[in-house]
């Protein structure tokens, strides 16, 4: 079963969904993992409190980039309020494989960008969720 999830992660890594920039974005937020240099910039187009469109740019490991691709697919059509409730477990469920303590920051880099972007924070604390 894990193999299917691993394949899915690799597929998202090689062919990321919603990859690119959104010139009309309402919110643009960049996060990076200082330990490895991985980086994700999330672009959100919000109208009437609904996320209408999403893009991301990034570089880094398969987990961080696949998580960004997967989460981006989940965001379109959600209300801002609903998107704010997405948590660590939601991202781990999307990835579907056990993520150890070393890779957890990889998995959550996109969530950090989302939360910090939606709350307008520049320095979202890792343990704030
Ligand atoms: Fe950098 Fe995964 S190794 S976020």
mmCIF file of C-alpha atoms and ligand atoms in Angstrom:
data_model
loop_
_atom_site.group_PDB
_atom_site.id
_atom_site.type_symbol
_atom_site.label_atom_id
_atom_site.label_comp_id
_atom_site.label_asym_id
_atom_site.label_seq_id
_atom_site.Cartn_x
_atom_site.Cartn_y
_atom_site.Cartn_z
ATOM 1 C CA UNK A 1 0.000 0.000 0.000
ATOM 2 C CA UNK A 2 2.809 2.379 0.879
ATOM 3 C CA UNK A 3 4.197 1.760 -2.606
ATOM 4 C CA UNK A 4 1.144 3.324 -4.210
ATOM 5 C CA UNK A 5 1.515 6.408 -2.067
ATOM 6 C CA UNK A 6 5.223 6.571 -2.785
ATOM 7 C CA UNK A 7 4.507 6.384 -6.508
ATOM 8 C CA UNK A 8 1.921 9.123 -6.155
ATOM 9 C CA UNK A 9 4.442 11.315 -4.326
ATOM 10 C CA UNK A 10 6.997 10.794 -7.095
ATOM 11 C CA UNK A 11 4.384 11.513 -9.731
ATOM 12 C CA UNK A 12 3.517 14.843 -8.081
ATOM 13 C CA UNK A 13 7.215 15.624 -7.708
ATOM 14 C CA UNK A 14 7.917 14.976 -11.389
ATOM 15 C CA UNK A 15 4.696 16.526 -12.676
ATOM 16 C CA UNK A 16 3.580 19.045 -10.068
ATOM 17 C CA UNK A 17 0.021 20.355 -10.274
ATOM 18 C CA UNK A 18 -0.570 24.104 -10.221
ATOM 19 C CA UNK A 19 3.125 24.816 -10.645
ATOM 20 C CA UNK A 20 3.917 28.370 -11.670
ATOM 21 C CA UNK A 21 3.075 31.899 -10.701
ATOM 22 C CA UNK A 22 -0.185 33.781 -10.433
ATOM 23 C CA UNK A 23 0.307 37.399 -11.485
ATOM 24 C CA UNK A 24 -3.113 38.395 -10.105
ATOM 25 C CA UNK A 25 -2.564 36.678 -6.749
ATOM 26 C CA UNK A 26 -4.088 38.294 -3.700
ATOM 27 C CA UNK A 27 -1.590 36.623 -1.385
ATOM 28 C CA UNK A 28 1.969 35.621 -2.174
ATOM 29 C CA UNK A 29 3.958 33.987 0.555
ATOM 30 C CA UNK A 30 7.374 32.353 0.513
ATOM 31 C CA UNK A 31 8.705 29.937 3.080
ATOM 32 C CA UNK A 32 11.980 28.107 3.197
ATOM 33 C CA UNK A 33 13.555 25.429 5.270
ATOM 34 C CA UNK A 34 16.800 26.929 6.531
ATOM 35 C CA UNK A 35 18.236 23.494 7.235
ATOM 36 C CA UNK A 36 18.276 22.358 3.622
ATOM 37 C CA UNK A 37 17.447 25.439 1.575
ATOM 38 C CA UNK A 38 14.201 24.067 0.167
ATOM 39 C CA UNK A 39 11.742 26.755 -0.724
ATOM 40 C CA UNK A 40 8.089 27.191 -1.628
ATOM 41 C CA UNK A 41 6.267 30.298 -2.789
ATOM 42 C CA UNK A 42 2.498 30.020 -2.665
ATOM 43 C CA UNK A 43 0.216 32.238 -4.754
ATOM 44 C CA UNK A 44 -3.461 32.494 -3.803
ATOM 45 C CA UNK A 45 -6.175 34.322 -5.693
ATOM 46 C CA UNK A 46 -8.955 35.100 -3.253
ATOM 47 C CA UNK A 47 -12.310 36.612 -4.157
ATOM 48 C CA UNK A 48 -15.222 36.988 -1.754
ATOM 49 C CA UNK A 49 -13.347 34.940 0.855
ATOM 50 C CA UNK A 50 -13.044 31.979 -1.553
ATOM 51 C CA UNK A 51 -9.764 30.653 -2.930
ATOM 52 C CA UNK A 52 -10.346 30.864 -6.662
ATOM 53 C CA UNK A 53 -6.941 29.830 -7.892
ATOM 54 C CA UNK A 54 -3.610 28.578 -6.598
ATOM 55 C CA UNK A 55 -0.079 28.223 -7.914
ATOM 56 C CA UNK A 56 3.214 27.444 -6.310
ATOM 57 C CA UNK A 57 6.854 27.655 -7.173
ATOM 58 C CA UNK A 58 9.496 25.809 -5.298
ATOM 59 C CA UNK A 59 12.571 23.718 -5.237
ATOM 60 C CA UNK A 60 13.629 20.938 -3.002
ATOM 61 C CA UNK A 61 12.993 17.378 -1.999
ATOM 62 C CA UNK A 62 10.250 15.119 -3.315
ATOM 63 C CA UNK A 63 8.234 15.318 -0.097
ATOM 64 C CA UNK A 64 8.167 19.110 0.138
ATOM 65 C CA UNK A 65 7.322 19.593 -3.531
ATOM 66 C CA UNK A 66 4.792 16.760 -3.725
ATOM 67 C CA UNK A 67 3.045 18.035 -0.589
ATOM 68 C CA UNK A 68 2.788 21.474 -2.219
ATOM 69 C CA UNK A 69 1.360 19.990 -5.390
ATOM 70 C CA UNK A 70 -1.153 17.851 -3.488
ATOM 71 C CA UNK A 71 -2.264 20.611 -1.161
ATOM 72 C CA UNK A 72 -2.667 23.035 -4.062
ATOM 73 C CA UNK A 73 -5.262 20.696 -5.530
ATOM 74 C CA UNK A 74 -7.195 20.778 -2.272
ATOM 75 C CA UNK A 75 -7.335 24.536 -2.004
ATOM 76 C CA UNK A 76 -9.256 25.691 -5.049
ATOM 77 C CA UNK A 77 -12.872 26.386 -4.144
ATOM 78 C CA UNK A 78 -12.326 26.379 -0.396
ATOM 79 C CA UNK A 79 -13.272 29.303 1.746
ATOM 80 C CA UNK A 80 -10.444 31.118 3.481
ATOM 81 C CA UNK A 81 -11.982 30.105 6.795
ATOM 82 C CA UNK A 82 -11.980 26.454 5.796
ATOM 83 C CA UNK A 83 -8.424 26.607 4.440
ATOM 84 C CA UNK A 84 -7.279 28.044 7.757
ATOM 85 C CA UNK A 85 -8.454 24.870 9.487
ATOM 86 C CA UNK A 86 -6.230 22.608 7.393
ATOM 87 C CA UNK A 87 -3.694 21.089 9.706
ATOM 88 C CA UNK A 88 -0.657 18.893 9.823
ATOM 89 C CA UNK A 89 -2.779 15.744 9.678
ATOM 90 C CA UNK A 90 -4.506 16.898 6.490
ATOM 91 C CA UNK A 91 -1.140 17.114 4.738
ATOM 92 C CA UNK A 92 0.060 13.817 6.169
ATOM 93 C CA UNK A 93 -3.159 12.170 4.968
ATOM 94 C CA UNK A 94 -2.538 13.464 1.461
ATOM 95 C CA UNK A 95 0.987 12.074 1.453
ATOM 96 C CA UNK A 96 -0.275 8.797 2.854
ATOM 97 C CA UNK A 97 3.013 7.360 4.094
ATOM 98 C CA UNK A 98 4.578 7.572 7.523
ATOM 99 C CA UNK A 99 6.722 10.702 7.749
ATOM 100 C CA UNK A 100 9.440 10.604 10.382
ATOM 101 C CA UNK A 101 10.664 13.543 12.447
ATOM 102 C CA UNK A 102 13.431 14.359 9.973
ATOM 103 C CA UNK A 103 11.066 14.762 7.021
ATOM 104 C CA UNK A 104 8.191 16.411 8.844
ATOM 105 C CA UNK A 105 9.459 19.899 8.070
ATOM 106 C CA UNK A 106 9.605 18.895 4.399
ATOM 107 C CA UNK A 107 5.992 17.762 4.491
ATOM 108 C CA UNK A 108 4.752 20.859 6.270
ATOM 109 C CA UNK A 109 6.644 23.554 4.366
ATOM 110 C CA UNK A 110 3.653 24.240 2.113
ATOM 111 C CA UNK A 111 1.255 24.289 5.074
ATOM 112 C CA UNK A 112 3.503 26.802 6.752
ATOM 113 C CA UNK A 113 3.347 28.964 3.611
ATOM 114 C CA UNK A 114 -0.438 28.617 3.515
ATOM 115 C CA UNK A 115 -1.008 29.468 7.161
ATOM 116 C CA UNK A 116 1.443 32.325 7.217
ATOM 117 C CA UNK A 117 0.010 33.668 3.962
ATOM 118 C CA UNK A 118 -3.603 33.467 5.133
ATOM 119 C CA UNK A 119 -2.868 34.974 8.495
ATOM 120 C CA UNK A 120 -0.569 37.588 7.021
ATOM 121 C CA UNK A 121 2.341 36.500 9.138
ATOM 122 C CA UNK A 122 5.929 36.688 8.118
ATOM 123 C CA UNK A 123 7.216 34.316 10.729
ATOM 124 C CA UNK A 124 4.781 31.503 11.428
ATOM 125 C CA UNK A 125 5.918 29.469 14.402
ATOM 126 C CA UNK A 126 6.392 25.773 13.616
ATOM 127 C CA UNK A 127 4.540 24.662 16.697
ATOM 128 C CA UNK A 128 1.660 27.087 16.208
ATOM 129 C CA UNK A 129 -0.603 24.403 14.830
HETATM 130 FE FE1 LIG B 1 14.468 20.236 2.424
HETATM 131 FE FE2 LIG B 1 12.887 18.289 2.425
HETATM 132 S S1 LIG B 1 15.037 18.179 2.356
HETATM 133 S S2 LIG B 1 12.352 20.316 2.773
#
